[in-house]
XYZ file of C-alpha atoms in Angstrom:
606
model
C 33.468 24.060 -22.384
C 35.454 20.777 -21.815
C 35.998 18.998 -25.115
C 35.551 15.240 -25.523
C 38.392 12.604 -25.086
C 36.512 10.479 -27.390
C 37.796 9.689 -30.972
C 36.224 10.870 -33.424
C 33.619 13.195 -31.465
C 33.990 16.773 -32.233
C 33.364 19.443 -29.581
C 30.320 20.582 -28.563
C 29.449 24.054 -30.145
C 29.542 27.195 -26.796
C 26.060 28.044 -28.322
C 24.349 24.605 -28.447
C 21.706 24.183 -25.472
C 22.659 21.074 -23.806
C 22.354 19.696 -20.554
C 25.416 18.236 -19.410
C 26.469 15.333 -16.585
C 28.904 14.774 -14.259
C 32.370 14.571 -16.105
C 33.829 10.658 -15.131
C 37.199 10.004 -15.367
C 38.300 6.206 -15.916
C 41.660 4.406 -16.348
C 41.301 2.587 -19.803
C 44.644 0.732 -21.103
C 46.549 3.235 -19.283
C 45.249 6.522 -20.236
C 42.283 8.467 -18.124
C 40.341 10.811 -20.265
C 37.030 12.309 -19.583
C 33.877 11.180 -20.360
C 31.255 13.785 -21.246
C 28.025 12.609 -21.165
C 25.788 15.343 -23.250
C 21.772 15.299 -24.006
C 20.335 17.572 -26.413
C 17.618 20.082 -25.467
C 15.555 17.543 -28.191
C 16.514 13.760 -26.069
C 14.066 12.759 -23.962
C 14.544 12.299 -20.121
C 14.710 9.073 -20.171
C 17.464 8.937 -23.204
C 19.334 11.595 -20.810
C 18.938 9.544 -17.440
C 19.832 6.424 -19.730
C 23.255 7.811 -20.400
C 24.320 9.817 -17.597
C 23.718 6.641 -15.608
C 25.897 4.468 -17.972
C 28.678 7.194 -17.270
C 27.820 6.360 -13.513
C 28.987 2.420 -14.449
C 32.033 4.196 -15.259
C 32.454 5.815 -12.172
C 31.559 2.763 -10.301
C 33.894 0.827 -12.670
C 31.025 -1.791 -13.789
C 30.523 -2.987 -16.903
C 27.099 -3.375 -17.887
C 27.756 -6.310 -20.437
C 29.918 -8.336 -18.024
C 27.811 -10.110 -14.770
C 31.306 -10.165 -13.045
C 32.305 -6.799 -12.932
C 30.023 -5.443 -9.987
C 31.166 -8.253 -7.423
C 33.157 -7.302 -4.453
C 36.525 -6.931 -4.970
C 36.312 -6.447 -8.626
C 39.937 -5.102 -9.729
C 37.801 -2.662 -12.273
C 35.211 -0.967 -9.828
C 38.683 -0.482 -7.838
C 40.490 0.952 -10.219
C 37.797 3.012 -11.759
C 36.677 4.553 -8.751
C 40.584 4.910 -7.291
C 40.794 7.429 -10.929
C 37.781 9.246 -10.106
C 39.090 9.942 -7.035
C 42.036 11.001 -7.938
C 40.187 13.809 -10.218
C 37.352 14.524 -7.825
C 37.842 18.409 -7.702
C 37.699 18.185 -11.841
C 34.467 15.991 -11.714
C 32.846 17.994 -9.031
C 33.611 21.573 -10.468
C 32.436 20.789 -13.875
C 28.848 18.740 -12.534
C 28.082 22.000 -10.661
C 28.857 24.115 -13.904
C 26.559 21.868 -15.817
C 23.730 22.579 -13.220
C 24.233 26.022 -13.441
C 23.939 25.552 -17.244
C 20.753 24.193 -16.881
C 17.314 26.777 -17.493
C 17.631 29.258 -14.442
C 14.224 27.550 -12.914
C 16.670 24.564 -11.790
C 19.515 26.343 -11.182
C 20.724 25.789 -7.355
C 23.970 25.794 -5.202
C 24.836 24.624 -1.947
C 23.168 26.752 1.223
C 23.559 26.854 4.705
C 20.560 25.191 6.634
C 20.696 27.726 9.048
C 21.189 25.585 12.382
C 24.491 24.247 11.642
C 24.583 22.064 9.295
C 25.255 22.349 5.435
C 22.602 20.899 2.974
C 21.790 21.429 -0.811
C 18.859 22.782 -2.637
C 16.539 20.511 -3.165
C 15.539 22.052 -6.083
C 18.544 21.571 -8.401
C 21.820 19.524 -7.587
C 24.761 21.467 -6.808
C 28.720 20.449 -6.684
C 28.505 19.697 -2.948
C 26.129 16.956 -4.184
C 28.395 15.680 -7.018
C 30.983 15.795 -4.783
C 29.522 14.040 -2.137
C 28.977 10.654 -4.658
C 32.286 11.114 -5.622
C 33.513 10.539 -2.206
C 31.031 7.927 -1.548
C 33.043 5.854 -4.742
C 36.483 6.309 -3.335
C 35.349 4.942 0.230
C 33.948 2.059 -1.995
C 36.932 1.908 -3.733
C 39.387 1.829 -0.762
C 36.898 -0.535 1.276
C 37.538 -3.280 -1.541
C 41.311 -2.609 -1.599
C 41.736 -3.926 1.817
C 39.179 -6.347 1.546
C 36.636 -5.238 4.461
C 33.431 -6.731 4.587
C 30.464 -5.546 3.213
C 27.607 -5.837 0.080
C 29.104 -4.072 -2.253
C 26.720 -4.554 -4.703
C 24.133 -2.812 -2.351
C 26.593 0.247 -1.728
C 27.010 0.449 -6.036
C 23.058 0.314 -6.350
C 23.065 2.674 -4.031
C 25.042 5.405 -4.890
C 23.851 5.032 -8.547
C 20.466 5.846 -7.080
C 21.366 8.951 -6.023
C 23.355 9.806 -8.915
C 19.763 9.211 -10.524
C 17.849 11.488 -8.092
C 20.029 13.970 -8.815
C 19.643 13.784 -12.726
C 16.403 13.579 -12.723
C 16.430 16.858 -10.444
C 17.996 18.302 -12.519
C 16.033 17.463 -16.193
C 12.695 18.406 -14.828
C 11.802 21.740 -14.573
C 11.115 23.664 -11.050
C 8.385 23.773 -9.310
C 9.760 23.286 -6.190
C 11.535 26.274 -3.836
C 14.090 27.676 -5.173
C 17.381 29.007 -3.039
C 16.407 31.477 -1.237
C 12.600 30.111 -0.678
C 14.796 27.483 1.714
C 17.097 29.731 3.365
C 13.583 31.157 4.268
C 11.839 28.286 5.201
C 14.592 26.872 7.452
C 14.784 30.480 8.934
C 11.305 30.850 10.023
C 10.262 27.042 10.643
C 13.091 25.317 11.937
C 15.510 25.557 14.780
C 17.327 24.739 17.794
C 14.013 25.066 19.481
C 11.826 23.340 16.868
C 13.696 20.673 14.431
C 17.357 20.613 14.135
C 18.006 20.747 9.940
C 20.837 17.978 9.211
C 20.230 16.983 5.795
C 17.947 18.586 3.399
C 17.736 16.277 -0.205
C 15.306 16.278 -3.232
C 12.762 13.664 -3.100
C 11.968 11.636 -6.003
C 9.270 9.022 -5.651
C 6.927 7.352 -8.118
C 4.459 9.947 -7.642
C 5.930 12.835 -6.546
C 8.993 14.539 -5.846
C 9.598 17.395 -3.693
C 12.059 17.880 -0.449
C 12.847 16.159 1.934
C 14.403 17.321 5.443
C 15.816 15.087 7.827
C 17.362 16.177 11.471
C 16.463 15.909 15.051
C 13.150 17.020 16.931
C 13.523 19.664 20.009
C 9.916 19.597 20.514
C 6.671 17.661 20.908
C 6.358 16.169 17.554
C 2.605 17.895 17.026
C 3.506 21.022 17.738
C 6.673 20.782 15.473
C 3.824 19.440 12.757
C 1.479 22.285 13.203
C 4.383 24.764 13.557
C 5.749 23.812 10.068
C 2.740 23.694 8.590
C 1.619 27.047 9.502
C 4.683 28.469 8.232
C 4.306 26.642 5.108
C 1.276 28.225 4.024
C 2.454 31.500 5.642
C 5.775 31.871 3.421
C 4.253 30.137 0.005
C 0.249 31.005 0.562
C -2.687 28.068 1.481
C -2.652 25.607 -0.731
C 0.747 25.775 -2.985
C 2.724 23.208 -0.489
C 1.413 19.805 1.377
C 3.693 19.387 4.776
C 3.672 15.321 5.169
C 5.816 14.076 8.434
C 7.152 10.525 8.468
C 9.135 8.429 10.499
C 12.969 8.417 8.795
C 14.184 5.328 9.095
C 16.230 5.510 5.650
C 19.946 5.249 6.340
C 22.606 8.033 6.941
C 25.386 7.071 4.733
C 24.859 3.961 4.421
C 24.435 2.676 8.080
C 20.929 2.672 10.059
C 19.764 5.883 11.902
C 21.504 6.365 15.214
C 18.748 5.347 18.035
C 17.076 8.284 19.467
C 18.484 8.987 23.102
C 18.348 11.438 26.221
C 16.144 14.094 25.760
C 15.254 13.737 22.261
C 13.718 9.767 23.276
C 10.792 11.703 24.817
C 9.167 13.099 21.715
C 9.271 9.474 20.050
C 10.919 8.483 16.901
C 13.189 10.121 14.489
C 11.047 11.743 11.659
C 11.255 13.742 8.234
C 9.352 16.346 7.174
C 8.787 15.984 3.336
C 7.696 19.791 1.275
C 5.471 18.491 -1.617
C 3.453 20.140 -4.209
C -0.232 20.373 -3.164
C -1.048 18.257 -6.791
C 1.385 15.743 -5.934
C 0.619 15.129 -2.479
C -3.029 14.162 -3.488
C -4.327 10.457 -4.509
C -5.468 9.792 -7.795
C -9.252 11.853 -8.039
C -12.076 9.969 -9.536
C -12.843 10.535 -13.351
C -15.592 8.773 -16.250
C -13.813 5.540 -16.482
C -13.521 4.908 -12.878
C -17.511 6.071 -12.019
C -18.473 3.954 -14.876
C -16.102 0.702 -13.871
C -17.904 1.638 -10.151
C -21.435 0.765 -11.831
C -20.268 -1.988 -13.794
C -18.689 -3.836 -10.463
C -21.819 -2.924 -8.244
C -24.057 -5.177 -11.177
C -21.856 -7.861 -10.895
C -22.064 -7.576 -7.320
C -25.682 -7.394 -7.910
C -25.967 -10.712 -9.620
C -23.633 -12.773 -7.514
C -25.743 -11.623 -4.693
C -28.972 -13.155 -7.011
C -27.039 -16.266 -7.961
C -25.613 -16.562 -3.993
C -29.767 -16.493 -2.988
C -30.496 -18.838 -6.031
C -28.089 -21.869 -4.791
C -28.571 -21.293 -1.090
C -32.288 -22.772 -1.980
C -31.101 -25.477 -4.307
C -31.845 -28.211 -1.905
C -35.697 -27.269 -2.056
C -35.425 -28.541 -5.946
C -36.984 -32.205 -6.553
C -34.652 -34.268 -5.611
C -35.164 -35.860 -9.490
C -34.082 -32.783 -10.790
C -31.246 -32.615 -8.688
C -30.115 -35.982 -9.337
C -29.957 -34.794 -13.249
C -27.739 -32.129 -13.032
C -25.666 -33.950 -10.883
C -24.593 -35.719 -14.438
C -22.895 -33.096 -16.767
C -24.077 -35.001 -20.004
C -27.331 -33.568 -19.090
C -26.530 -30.038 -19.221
C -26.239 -29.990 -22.908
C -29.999 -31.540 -23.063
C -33.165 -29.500 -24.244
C -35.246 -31.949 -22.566
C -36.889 -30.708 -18.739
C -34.997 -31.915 -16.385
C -37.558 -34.564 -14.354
C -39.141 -33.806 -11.033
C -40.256 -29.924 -12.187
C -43.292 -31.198 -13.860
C -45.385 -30.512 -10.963
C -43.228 -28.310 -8.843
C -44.494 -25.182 -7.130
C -41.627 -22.924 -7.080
C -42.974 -20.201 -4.922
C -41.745 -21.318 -1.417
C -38.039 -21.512 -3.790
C -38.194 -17.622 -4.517
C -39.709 -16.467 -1.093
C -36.508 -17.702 0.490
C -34.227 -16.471 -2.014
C -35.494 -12.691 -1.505
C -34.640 -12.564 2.307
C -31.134 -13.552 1.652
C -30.639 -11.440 -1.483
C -32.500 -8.588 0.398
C -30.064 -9.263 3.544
C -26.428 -9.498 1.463
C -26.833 -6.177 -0.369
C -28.284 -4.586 2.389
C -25.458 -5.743 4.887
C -22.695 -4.686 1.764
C -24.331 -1.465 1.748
C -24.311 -0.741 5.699
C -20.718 -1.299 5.547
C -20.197 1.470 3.005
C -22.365 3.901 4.491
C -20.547 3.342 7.872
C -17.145 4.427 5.593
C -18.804 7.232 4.365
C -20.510 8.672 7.311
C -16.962 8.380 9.539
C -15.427 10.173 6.572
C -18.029 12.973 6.225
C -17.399 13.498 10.143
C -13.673 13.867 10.215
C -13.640 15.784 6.856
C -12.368 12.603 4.218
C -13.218 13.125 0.630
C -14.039 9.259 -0.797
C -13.935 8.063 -4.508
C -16.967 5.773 -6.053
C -16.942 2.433 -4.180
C -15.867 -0.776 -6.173
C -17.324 -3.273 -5.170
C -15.804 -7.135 -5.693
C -18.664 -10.126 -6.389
C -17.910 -13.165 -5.216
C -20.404 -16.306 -5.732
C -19.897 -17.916 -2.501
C -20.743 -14.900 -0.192
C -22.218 -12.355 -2.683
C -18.927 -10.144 -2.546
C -15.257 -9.897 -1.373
C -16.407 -6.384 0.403
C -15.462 -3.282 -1.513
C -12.651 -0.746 -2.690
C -13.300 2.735 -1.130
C -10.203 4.961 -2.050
C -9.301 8.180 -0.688
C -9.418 11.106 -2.911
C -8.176 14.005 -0.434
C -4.440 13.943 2.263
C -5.871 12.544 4.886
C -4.707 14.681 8.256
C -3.580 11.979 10.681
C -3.725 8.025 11.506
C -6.585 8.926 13.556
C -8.847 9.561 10.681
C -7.346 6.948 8.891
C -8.644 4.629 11.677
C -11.637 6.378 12.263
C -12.665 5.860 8.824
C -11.359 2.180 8.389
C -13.001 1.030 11.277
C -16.457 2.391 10.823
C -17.412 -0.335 8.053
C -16.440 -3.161 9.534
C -18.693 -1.798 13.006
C -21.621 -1.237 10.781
C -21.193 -3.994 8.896
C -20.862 -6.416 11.813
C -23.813 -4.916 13.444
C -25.963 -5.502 10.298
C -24.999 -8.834 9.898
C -25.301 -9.664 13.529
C -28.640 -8.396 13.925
C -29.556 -10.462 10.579
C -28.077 -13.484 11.872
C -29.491 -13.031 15.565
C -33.205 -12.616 13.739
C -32.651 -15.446 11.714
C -31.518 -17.984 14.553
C -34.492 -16.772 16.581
C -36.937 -17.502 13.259
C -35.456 -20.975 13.204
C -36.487 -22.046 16.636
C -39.296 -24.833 16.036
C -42.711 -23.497 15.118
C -42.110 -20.417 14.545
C -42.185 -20.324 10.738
C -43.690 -23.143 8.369
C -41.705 -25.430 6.622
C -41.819 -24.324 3.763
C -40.433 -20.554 4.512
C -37.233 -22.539 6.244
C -34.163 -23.806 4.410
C -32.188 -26.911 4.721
C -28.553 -26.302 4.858
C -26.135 -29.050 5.869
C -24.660 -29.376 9.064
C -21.150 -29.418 7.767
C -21.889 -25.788 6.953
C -21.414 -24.861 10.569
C -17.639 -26.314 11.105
C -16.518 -23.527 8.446
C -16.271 -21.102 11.346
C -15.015 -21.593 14.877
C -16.734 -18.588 16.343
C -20.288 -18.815 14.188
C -20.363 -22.541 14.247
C -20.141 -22.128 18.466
C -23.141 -19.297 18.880
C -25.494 -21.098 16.036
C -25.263 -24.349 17.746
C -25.618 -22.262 21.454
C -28.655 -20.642 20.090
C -30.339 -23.842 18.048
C -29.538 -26.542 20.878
C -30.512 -29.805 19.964
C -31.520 -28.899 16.777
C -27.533 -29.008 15.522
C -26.569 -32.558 16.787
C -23.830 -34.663 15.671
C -25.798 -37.231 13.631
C -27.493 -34.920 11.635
C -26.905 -33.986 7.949
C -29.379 -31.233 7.381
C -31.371 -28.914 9.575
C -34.143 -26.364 8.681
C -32.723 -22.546 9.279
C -34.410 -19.401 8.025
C -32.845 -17.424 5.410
C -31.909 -14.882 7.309
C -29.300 -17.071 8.772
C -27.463 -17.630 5.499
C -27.058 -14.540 4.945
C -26.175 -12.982 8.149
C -23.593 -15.613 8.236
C -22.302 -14.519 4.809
C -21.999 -11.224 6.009
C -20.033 -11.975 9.083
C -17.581 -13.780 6.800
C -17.070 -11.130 4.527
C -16.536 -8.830 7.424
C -13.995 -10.301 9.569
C -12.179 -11.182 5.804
C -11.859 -7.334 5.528
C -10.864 -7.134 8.713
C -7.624 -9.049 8.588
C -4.577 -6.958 9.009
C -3.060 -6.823 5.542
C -2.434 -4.329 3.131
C -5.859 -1.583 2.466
C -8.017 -3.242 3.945
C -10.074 -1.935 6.753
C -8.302 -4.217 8.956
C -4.515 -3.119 7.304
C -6.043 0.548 8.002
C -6.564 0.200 11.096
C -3.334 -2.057 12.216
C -1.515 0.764 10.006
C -3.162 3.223 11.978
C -2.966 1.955 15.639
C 0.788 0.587 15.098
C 2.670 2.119 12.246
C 4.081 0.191 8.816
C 6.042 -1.951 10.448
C 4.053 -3.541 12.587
C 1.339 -3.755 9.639
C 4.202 -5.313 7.331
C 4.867 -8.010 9.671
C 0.842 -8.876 10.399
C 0.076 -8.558 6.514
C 3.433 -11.424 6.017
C 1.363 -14.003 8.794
C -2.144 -12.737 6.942
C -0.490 -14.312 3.691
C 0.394 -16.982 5.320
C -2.514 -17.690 6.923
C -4.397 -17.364 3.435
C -2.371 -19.771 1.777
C -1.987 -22.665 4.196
C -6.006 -22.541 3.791
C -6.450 -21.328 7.584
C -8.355 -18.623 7.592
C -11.644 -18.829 5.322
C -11.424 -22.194 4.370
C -12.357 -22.401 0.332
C -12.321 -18.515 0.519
C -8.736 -18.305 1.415
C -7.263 -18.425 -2.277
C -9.492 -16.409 -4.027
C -9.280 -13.688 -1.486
C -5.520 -13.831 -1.178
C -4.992 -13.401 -5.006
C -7.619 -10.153 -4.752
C -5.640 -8.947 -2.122
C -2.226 -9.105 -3.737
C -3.506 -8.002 -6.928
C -5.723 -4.936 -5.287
C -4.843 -4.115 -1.824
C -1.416 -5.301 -0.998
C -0.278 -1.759 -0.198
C -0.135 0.597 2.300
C -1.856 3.839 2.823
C 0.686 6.500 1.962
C -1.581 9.880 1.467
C -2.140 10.615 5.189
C -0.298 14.563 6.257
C 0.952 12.906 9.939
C 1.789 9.316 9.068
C 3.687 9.335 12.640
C 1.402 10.845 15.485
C -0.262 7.092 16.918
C -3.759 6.956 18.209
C -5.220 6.517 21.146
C -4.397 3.820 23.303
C -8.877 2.161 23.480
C -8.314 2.520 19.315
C -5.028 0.350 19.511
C -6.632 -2.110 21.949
C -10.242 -2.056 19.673
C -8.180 -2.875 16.670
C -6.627 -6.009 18.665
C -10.228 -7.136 19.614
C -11.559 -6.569 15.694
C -8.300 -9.014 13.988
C -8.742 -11.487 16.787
C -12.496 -11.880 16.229
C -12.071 -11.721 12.780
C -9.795 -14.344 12.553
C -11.807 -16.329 14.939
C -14.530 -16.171 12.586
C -12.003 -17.719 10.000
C -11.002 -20.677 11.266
C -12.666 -23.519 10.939
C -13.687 -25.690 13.426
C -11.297 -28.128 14.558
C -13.060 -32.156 14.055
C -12.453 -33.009 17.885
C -14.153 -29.433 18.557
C -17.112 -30.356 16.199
C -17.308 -33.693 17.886
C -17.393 -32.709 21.470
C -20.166 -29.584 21.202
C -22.242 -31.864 18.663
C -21.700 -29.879 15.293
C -22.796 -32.040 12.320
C -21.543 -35.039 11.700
C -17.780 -35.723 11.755
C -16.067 -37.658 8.945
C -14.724 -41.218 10.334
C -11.189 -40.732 8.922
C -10.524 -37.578 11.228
């Protein structure tokens, strides 16, 4: 065992159980001695990550106390990383001893990937590993000698990133394939015929780790899917591995991927294949506390949507008794607020049933549309959460995924289903409630007056209610008589086409996700947000539904088996057709617009 250089630190005994780090050599006030960064078998993993990645500061040459020393052309990082160089075959040898001291479950060494190209265990780290960071610092170190260009701040966070991946590899125990399990796997499902193996590495993400294999496709990318799969859950048994494909768009050594040409362009873009436990590749599965936070949403839910059919109807009060709570000071009085004395409230609550009736009955046609798409294409779903909102009765809902979806097409299918069967609700709602308003058709007192201002909230509704209602909507007029129905048809629309925007999870980021990869859904989330804040799509709405967004459903769908494979080319153009209605039920009506088709009255100063 190598002894430590350290004053004052005795050896460490041959028979303590220890897992050891890469030794670091460093240049300090002229002598280099060797750093030996040690964990006991009793440290915790973070205490041993904590440590070997101070040693990695050493290697880089950055000192963590001093903001200075990781800048580019720091004499330190040069030096530091010039003396590990210099003892490379030392450092190297002795990290792949200290994996192979490690319990025989992580034990790994460097194999052949069996079409050319040499590649580590994923399981465990092994010298070609170690060594490959230590040649990574002395190109760092010679790159800031003569002064080329370059973040090297970037490059440092980098390669102490995979110094990290590689500890951590190496501190958990295996249940990942072991050395021979991959010489067998790239054996029987890759090849010069399949999926040329360049780079196999250990994947370590927040929620799961596993292995990753990068390289080249030879073959339509669903059959090289389905071909890897099969001989998954041939070699290891049904069940014990999840194959997920993505597209690799990570760098190779720092610099982007190479684009994909000749005859390798026709079976689309680069991907990875990454080999996950089954556990890991699943999404969090619904216990107590979620079913019971389910319930407690869907009765808050419950009573916006009671409040929401409460204040639609508030212009049927007295006009007295509006006039008093117009004054706060009166809110704290025990006295009955004038103009009740004699009021008959019963036309009040026939009108607010309709439109409570109508909100959770719209809400609920959504979810069912989720959950009958998913029962089709074989998606397990978790308890929906709903999110109340006064203004339109709810914000939609949170339906997660509980099983690996298999493909973006059931990821659309699935998305897209509520919005359709919510729209169609709400439409129909809407459509009965215009025709109820026409004149005569229902007494007064079953109608509700509603401002005219209400209808500039929405470019696209505001247009078809004053198409339908005529004359009824002109420009000089402050209030006209609509059914109920109307209100909340309307609401529903709203709180569709908000769902439908292209950000994040929600049906609308689904589908966009779905239909044209991350990427594209990155970008349309960034002018969502945008949108949202500047007020310009849903008016009042926009930033209380922004904040739930960023706070709920910023992110992506990541549990899906073939995140690559795109959809068909009516789904692509159908989610185009969904965002650009939606958003043209967002935006409110311009003044001049309101003006010149006679909706409500139009403020002077515009």
């Amino acid at each position: 065992m190598l002894a430590s250089g350290l004053r004052g630190r005795s050896a460490v005994p041959q028979h303590a159980r220890c897992h050891r780090a890469p030794v670091v050599g460093r240049v300090v006030g002229g002598r280099r001695f060797s750093v030996l960064v040690k964990a006991s078998a009793e440290e915790s993993q973070d205490q041993r990550i904590k440590r070997t990645l101070e040693g990695l500061d050493a290697l880089l040459g950055i000192d963590p106390n001093d903001p200075k020393s990781g800048a580019p052309g720091s004499s330190s990082a040069g030096k530091s990383a010039t003396a590990v160089a210099e003892s490379s075959s030392v450092s190297a040898a002795d990290a792949a001893r200290a994996a192979s001291s490690t319990p025989a479950s992580t034990s790994g060494a460097s194999t052949s990937n069996g079409n050319g190209a040499s590649s580590s265990n994923g399981a465990a780290p092994s010298e070609d590993q170690f060594q490959k960071i230590v040649e990574k610092a002395r190109q760092l170190a010679d790159a800031q000698r003569s002064g080329k260009s370059g973040n090297v701040e970037v490059q440092q966070q980098q390669l102490r990133q995979e110094f990290e991946t590689l500890l951590t590899a190496m501190s958990k125990g295996n249940d990942m394939l072991d050395k021979e399990d991959l010489k067998r796997l790239k054996e029987a499902a890759f090849g010069p015929q399949t999926f040329w193996v360049t780079e196999t590495i250990p994947l370590q993400e927040f929620d799961k780790q596993g292995l990753l294999i990068r390289g080249n496709l030879r073959d339509q990318r669903e059959k090289v899917f389905k071909h890897v799969c099969d001989k998954v859950a041939e070699l290891f048994g049904p069940g014990k591995f999840e194959v997920i494909m993505i597209e690799d768009d990570q760098p190779i050594d720092g610099e982007p991927p190479a684009p994909v040409t000749g005859k390798a362009a026709a079976y689309g873009p680069r991907v990875a294949f990454q080999i996950v436990p089954a556990a890991q590749a699943q999404p969090p599965q619904t216990n107590g506390w979620r079913q019971g936070a389910a319930l407690v949403l869907f009765l808050l839910f419950a009573a916006s949507s009671l409040q929401l059919s409460l204040v639609a109807n508030i212009t049927k009060l007295p006009k007295e008794t509006l006039e008093f709570f117009a004054n706060a000071d009166n809110f704290n009085s025990d006295a009955l607020p004038p103009g009740l004395e004699n009021w008959d409230p019963t036309s009040y609550f026939i009108t607010a049933v309709p439109i409570f009736i109508s909100v959770l009955g719209i809400n609920f046609s959504h979810e069912i549309g989720h959950r009958i798409a998913a029962a089709i294409r074989g998606v397990k779903l978790g308890p929906t959460y709903f999110v109340p909102n006064l203004q339109l009765g709810s914000f939609g809902a949170i339906t997660p995924f509980t099983n690996l979806l298999s493909g973006r097409g059931a990821l659309w299918d699935v998305a897209a289903a509520g919005p359709l069967a919510g729209s169609l609700a709400a439409g129909t709602v809407l459509f009965l409630g215009l025709m109820q308003s026409s004149p005569g058709l229902l007494p007064k007192e079953l109608l509700v007056p509603v401002p005219t201002a209400l209808f500039q909230s929405s470019l696209l509704l505001g247009t078809l209610v004053k198409a339908v209602l005529g004359d009824q909507l002109t420009a000089g007029t402050d209030e006209v008589l609509i059914s109920p129905l109307v209100i909340a048809g309307w609401c529903g629309l709203v709180t569709t086409a908000l769902n439908t925007l292209p950000v994040g999870s929600l049906d609308g980021g689904r589908m966009m996700q779905a239909a044209y990869g991350r990427q594209t859904l990155a970008l349309s989330s960034f002018f969502s947000y945008v949108g949202l804040g500047l007020g310009l799509l849903g008016s009042s709405l926009s930033l209380p539904f922004g904040l739930y967004v960023i706070i709920c459903q910023r992110t992506a769908e990541k549990y899906i088996k073939d995140n690559v494979s795109p959809v068909s080319d009516a789904k692509r153009t159908a989610t185009l057709v969904a965002v650009l209605t939606a958003i043209l039920i967002l935006v409110p009506m311009a003044p001049e617009v309101a003006q010149s088709i006679g909706v409500g009255r139009v403020d002077n100063f515009f």
